[in-house]
mmCIF file of N, CA and C in Angstrom:
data_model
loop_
_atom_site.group_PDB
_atom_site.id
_atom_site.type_symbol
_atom_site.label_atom_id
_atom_site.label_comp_id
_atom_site.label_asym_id
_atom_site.label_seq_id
_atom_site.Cartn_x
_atom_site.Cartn_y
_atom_site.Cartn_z
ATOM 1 N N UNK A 205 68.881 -50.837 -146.538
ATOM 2 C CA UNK A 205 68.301 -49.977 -147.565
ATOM 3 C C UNK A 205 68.275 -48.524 -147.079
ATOM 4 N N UNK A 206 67.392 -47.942 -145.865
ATOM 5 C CA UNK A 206 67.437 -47.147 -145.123
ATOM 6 C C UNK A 206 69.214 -46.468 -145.387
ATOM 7 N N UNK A 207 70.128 -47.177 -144.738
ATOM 8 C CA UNK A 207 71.469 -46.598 -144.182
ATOM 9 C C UNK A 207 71.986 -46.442 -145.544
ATOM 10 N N UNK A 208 71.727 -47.614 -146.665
ATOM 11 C CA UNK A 208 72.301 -47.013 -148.403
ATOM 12 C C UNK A 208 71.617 -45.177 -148.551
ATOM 13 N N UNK A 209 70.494 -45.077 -148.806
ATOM 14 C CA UNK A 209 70.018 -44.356 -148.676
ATOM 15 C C UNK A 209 69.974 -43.436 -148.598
ATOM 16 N N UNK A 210 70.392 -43.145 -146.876
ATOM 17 C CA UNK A 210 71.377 -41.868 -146.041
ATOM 18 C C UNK A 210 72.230 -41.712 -146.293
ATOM 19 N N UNK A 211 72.876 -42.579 -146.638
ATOM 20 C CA UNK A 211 74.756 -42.261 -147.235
ATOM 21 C C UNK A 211 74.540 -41.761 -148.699
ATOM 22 N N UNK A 212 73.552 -42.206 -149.527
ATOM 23 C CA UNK A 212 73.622 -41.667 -150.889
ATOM 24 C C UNK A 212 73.667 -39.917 -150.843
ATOM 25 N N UNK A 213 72.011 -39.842 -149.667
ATOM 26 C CA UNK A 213 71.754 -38.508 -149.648
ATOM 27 C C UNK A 213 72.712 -37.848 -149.321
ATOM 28 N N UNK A 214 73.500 -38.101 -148.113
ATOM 29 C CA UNK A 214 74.376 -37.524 -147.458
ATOM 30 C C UNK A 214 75.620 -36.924 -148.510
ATOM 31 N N UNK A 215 76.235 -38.333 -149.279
ATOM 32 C CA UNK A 215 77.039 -38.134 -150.721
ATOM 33 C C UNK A 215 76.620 -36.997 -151.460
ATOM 34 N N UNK A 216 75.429 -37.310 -152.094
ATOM 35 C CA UNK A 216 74.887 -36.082 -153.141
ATOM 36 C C UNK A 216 74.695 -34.470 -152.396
ATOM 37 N N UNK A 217 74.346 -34.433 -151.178
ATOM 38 C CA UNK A 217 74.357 -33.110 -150.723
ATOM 39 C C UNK A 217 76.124 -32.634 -150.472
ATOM 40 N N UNK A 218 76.561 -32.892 -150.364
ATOM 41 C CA UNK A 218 78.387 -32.954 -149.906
ATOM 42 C C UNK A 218 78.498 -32.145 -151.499
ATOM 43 N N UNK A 219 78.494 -33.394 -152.603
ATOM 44 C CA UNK A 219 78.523 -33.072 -154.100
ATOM 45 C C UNK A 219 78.040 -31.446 -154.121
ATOM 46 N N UNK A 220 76.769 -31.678 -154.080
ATOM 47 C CA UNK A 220 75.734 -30.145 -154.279
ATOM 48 C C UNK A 220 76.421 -28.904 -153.940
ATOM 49 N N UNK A 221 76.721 -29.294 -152.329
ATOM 50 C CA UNK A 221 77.673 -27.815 -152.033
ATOM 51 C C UNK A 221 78.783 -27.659 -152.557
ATOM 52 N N UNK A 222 79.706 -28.379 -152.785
ATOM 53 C CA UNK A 222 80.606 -28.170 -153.670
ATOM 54 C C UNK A 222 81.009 -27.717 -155.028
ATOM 55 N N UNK A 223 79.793 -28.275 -155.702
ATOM 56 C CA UNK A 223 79.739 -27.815 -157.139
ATOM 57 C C UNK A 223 78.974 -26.257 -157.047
ATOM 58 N N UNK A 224 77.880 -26.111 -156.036
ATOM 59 C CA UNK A 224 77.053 -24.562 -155.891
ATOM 60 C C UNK A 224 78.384 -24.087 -155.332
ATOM 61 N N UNK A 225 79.322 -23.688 -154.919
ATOM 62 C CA UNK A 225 80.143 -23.371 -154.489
ATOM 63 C C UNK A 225 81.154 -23.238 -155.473
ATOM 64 N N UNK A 226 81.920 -23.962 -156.262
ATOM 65 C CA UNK A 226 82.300 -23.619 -157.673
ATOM 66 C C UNK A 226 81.114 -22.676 -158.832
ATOM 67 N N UNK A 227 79.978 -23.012 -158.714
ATOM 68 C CA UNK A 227 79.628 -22.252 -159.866
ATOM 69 C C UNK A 227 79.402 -21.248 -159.307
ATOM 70 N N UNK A 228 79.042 -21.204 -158.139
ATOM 71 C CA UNK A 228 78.411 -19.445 -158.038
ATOM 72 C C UNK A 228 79.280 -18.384 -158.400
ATOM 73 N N UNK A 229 80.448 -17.881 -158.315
ATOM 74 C CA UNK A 229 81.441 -17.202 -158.580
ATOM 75 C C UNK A 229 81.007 -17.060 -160.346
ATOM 76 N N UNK A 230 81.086 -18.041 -160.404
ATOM 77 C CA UNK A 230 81.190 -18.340 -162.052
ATOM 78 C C UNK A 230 79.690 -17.339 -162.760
ATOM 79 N N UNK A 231 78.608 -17.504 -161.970
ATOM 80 C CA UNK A 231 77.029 -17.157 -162.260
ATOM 81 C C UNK A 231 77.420 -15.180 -161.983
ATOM 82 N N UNK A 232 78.222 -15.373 -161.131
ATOM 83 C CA UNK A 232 77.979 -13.700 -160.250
ATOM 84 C C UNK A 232 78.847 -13.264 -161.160
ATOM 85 N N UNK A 233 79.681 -13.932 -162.246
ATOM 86 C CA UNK A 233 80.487 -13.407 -162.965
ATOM 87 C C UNK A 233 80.125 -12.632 -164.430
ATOM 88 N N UNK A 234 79.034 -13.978 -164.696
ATOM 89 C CA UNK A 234 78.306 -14.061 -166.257
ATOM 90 C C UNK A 234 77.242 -13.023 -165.758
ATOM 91 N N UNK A 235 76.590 -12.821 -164.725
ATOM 92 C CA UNK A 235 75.586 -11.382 -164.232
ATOM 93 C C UNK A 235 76.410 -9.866 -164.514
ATOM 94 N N UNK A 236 77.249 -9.799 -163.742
ATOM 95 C CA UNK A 236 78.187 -8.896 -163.328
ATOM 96 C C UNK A 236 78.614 -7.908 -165.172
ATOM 97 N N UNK A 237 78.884 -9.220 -165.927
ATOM 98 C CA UNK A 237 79.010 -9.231 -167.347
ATOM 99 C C UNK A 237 78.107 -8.403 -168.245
ATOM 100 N N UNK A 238 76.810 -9.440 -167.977
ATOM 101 C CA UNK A 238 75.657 -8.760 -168.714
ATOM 102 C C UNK A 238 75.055 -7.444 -167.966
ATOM 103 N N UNK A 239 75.615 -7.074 -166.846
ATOM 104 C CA UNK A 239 74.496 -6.089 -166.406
ATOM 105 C C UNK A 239 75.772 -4.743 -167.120
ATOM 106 N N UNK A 240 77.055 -4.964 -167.053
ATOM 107 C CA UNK A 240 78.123 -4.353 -168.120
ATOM 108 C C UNK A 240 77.035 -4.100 -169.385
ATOM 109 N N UNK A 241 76.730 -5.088 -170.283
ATOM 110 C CA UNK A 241 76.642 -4.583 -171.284
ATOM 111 C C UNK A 241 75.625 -3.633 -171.316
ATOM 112 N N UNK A 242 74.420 -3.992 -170.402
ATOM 113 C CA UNK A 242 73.023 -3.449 -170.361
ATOM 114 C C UNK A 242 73.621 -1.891 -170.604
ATOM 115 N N UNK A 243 74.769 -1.358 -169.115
ATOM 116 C CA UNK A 243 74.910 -0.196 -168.682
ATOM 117 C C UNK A 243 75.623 0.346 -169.654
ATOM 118 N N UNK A 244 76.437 -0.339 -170.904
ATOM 119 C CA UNK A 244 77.041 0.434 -171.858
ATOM 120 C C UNK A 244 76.537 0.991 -172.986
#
């Protein structure tokens, strides 16, 4: 149960960085965007 467990966590954090790692670009993009419109 324990070692399922650790491997799940271990799985889902692996997942986590990967996907925070795809979106961030994506977030700094949609910011980057709106702070455009603010300044226009």
């Amino acid at each position: 149960m324990d070692v399922l467990l650790l491997g799940t966590s271990t799985y889902v954090n692996s997942h986590l960085s990967i996907i925070v790692h795809q979106i961030r670009p994506v977030i700094r993009r949609m910011v980057v965007i709106k702070k455009g419109d603010l300044f226009q």
